[in-house]
Amino acid sequence: MLEHLSEQPKDKILALMAAYREDPRDTKVDLGVGVYKDASGNTPVMRAVKEAERRLVKEQTSKAYTGLAGDPAFSNAMIDLVLDDTVARNRIAAVATPGGTGAIRQALELIKLAAPKATVWLSDPTWPNHPSILKYLGMKTRSYRYFNNETRSVDYIGMLTDLAAVMPGDIVLLHGCCHNPTGANLTLPQWDGLIKLLQERSVTPFIDIAYQGFGDGLEKDAAATRKVAAAFDNVLIAASCSKNFGIYRERTGVLMAIAKNESVRDVAQQNLAFLNRQNFSFPPDHGARIVTTILTDPELRADWEAELEEVRLSMLDLRTQLAGELRRLSNSDRFDFLAEHRGMFSRLGTSPEKVEKLRADHGIYMVGDSRMNIAGLNADTIPVLAQAIIDAGI
Ligand SMILES: Cc1ncc(COP(=O)(O)O)c(C=O)c1O
């Protein structure tokens, strides 16, 4: 049987990580993989996470199964964090999932059950796992323009023009904040315009929010998601706890499905639990319990928020420094977009050949589409990257 298998396409980011590890140059810089790193290159366990784990070890008396939807306290805490009180609770179905990816996967499976003919619209570019999972599930997809390679900002006109072609019942996948891979985001007035168009076209928005707290702060990063949640009868929201709690390997996420009313919510809730049962039965619990402990304990929560804010500001600082250095070296403002972008990534907007040149000549590793992880930089490597960008003629 196994001899009938063919090779799967290699994950480009994982291949890049392997190439980086094998590079003997001690001046090499890793701007590839999407994890937060501090100035010394570590991905630390957050203080509040350590404390929540200590409490769990001490106080947890059983590891028996939870419910198929996970612990409701986790879903409630996450609904609070993402939506606050924008939507009545009796309209929101929610399940814990293995990470944000698990939430996206379950959302797409729910769409398959509820609207098998719908097309799912993706931003071009988007996180590569979006099209990859959709393809694997055999679902129809189309893309809408998102990024202007000249201005390195959102191609808003292109986006609205392409989305004018959606059919009623289609699904439009949107990044709630900190767009991956570009770092370019809609302004709130632009979100209003987009919402109006999507309402006129009777589509269901599907928000992927994986970086709440990494852009402009916990509340501001949730603002667009809340606007969308308040404006439609049906909204799907996949939220990841991997980045903002730094618990990547615990696989912690939540899928929320906002329904028109309580009775539709109840059926949606039952379907979400069913899908969990079919795919992995009970969702992972450890990370979810860490998150619940932090979000429901005022002291731990304050400490988590403070550390998350430090992380956010450190990335903003790196952005400002890099843009400043490039302004100096290029004697122009053409790299100022780096300071405007938000989240962990920025798309430099250059060719794969120039990205390869940065790797070959300078040991600078970024994804082929010129996405760089800003958190991979530090005060020493910023001048190196800036000079390399100029030398490569970008
Ligand atoms: C846009 C986006 N969505 C979802 C995820 C999922 O994250 P995880 O499954 O690790 O929680 C990521 C992670 O890189 C992401 O960048």
XYZ file of N, CA and C in Angstrom, residues 53-62 293:
33
model
N 1.414 27.328 34.702
C 1.798 25.909 34.677
C 2.109 25.406 36.079
N 2.797 26.238 36.856
C 3.122 25.855 38.240
C 1.828 25.582 39.011
N 0.860 26.487 38.822
C -0.417 26.318 39.531
C -1.128 25.049 39.074
N -1.065 24.807 37.773
C -1.755 23.618 37.248
C -1.151 22.342 37.831
N 0.173 22.298 37.848
C 0.849 21.101 38.384
C 0.411 20.884 39.830
N 0.317 21.977 40.572
C -0.021 21.887 41.994
C -1.498 21.531 42.218
N -2.344 22.147 41.422
C -3.772 22.072 41.748
C -4.566 21.072 40.929
N -4.060 20.670 39.769
C -4.875 19.800 38.918
C -4.966 18.401 39.524
N -6.183 17.898 39.662
C -6.352 16.602 40.332
C -6.724 15.493 39.362
N -6.993 15.843 38.106
C -7.387 14.807 37.154
C -7.030 15.221 35.746
N -6.354 30.106 32.843
C -5.813 30.515 34.143
C -5.325 31.968 34.070
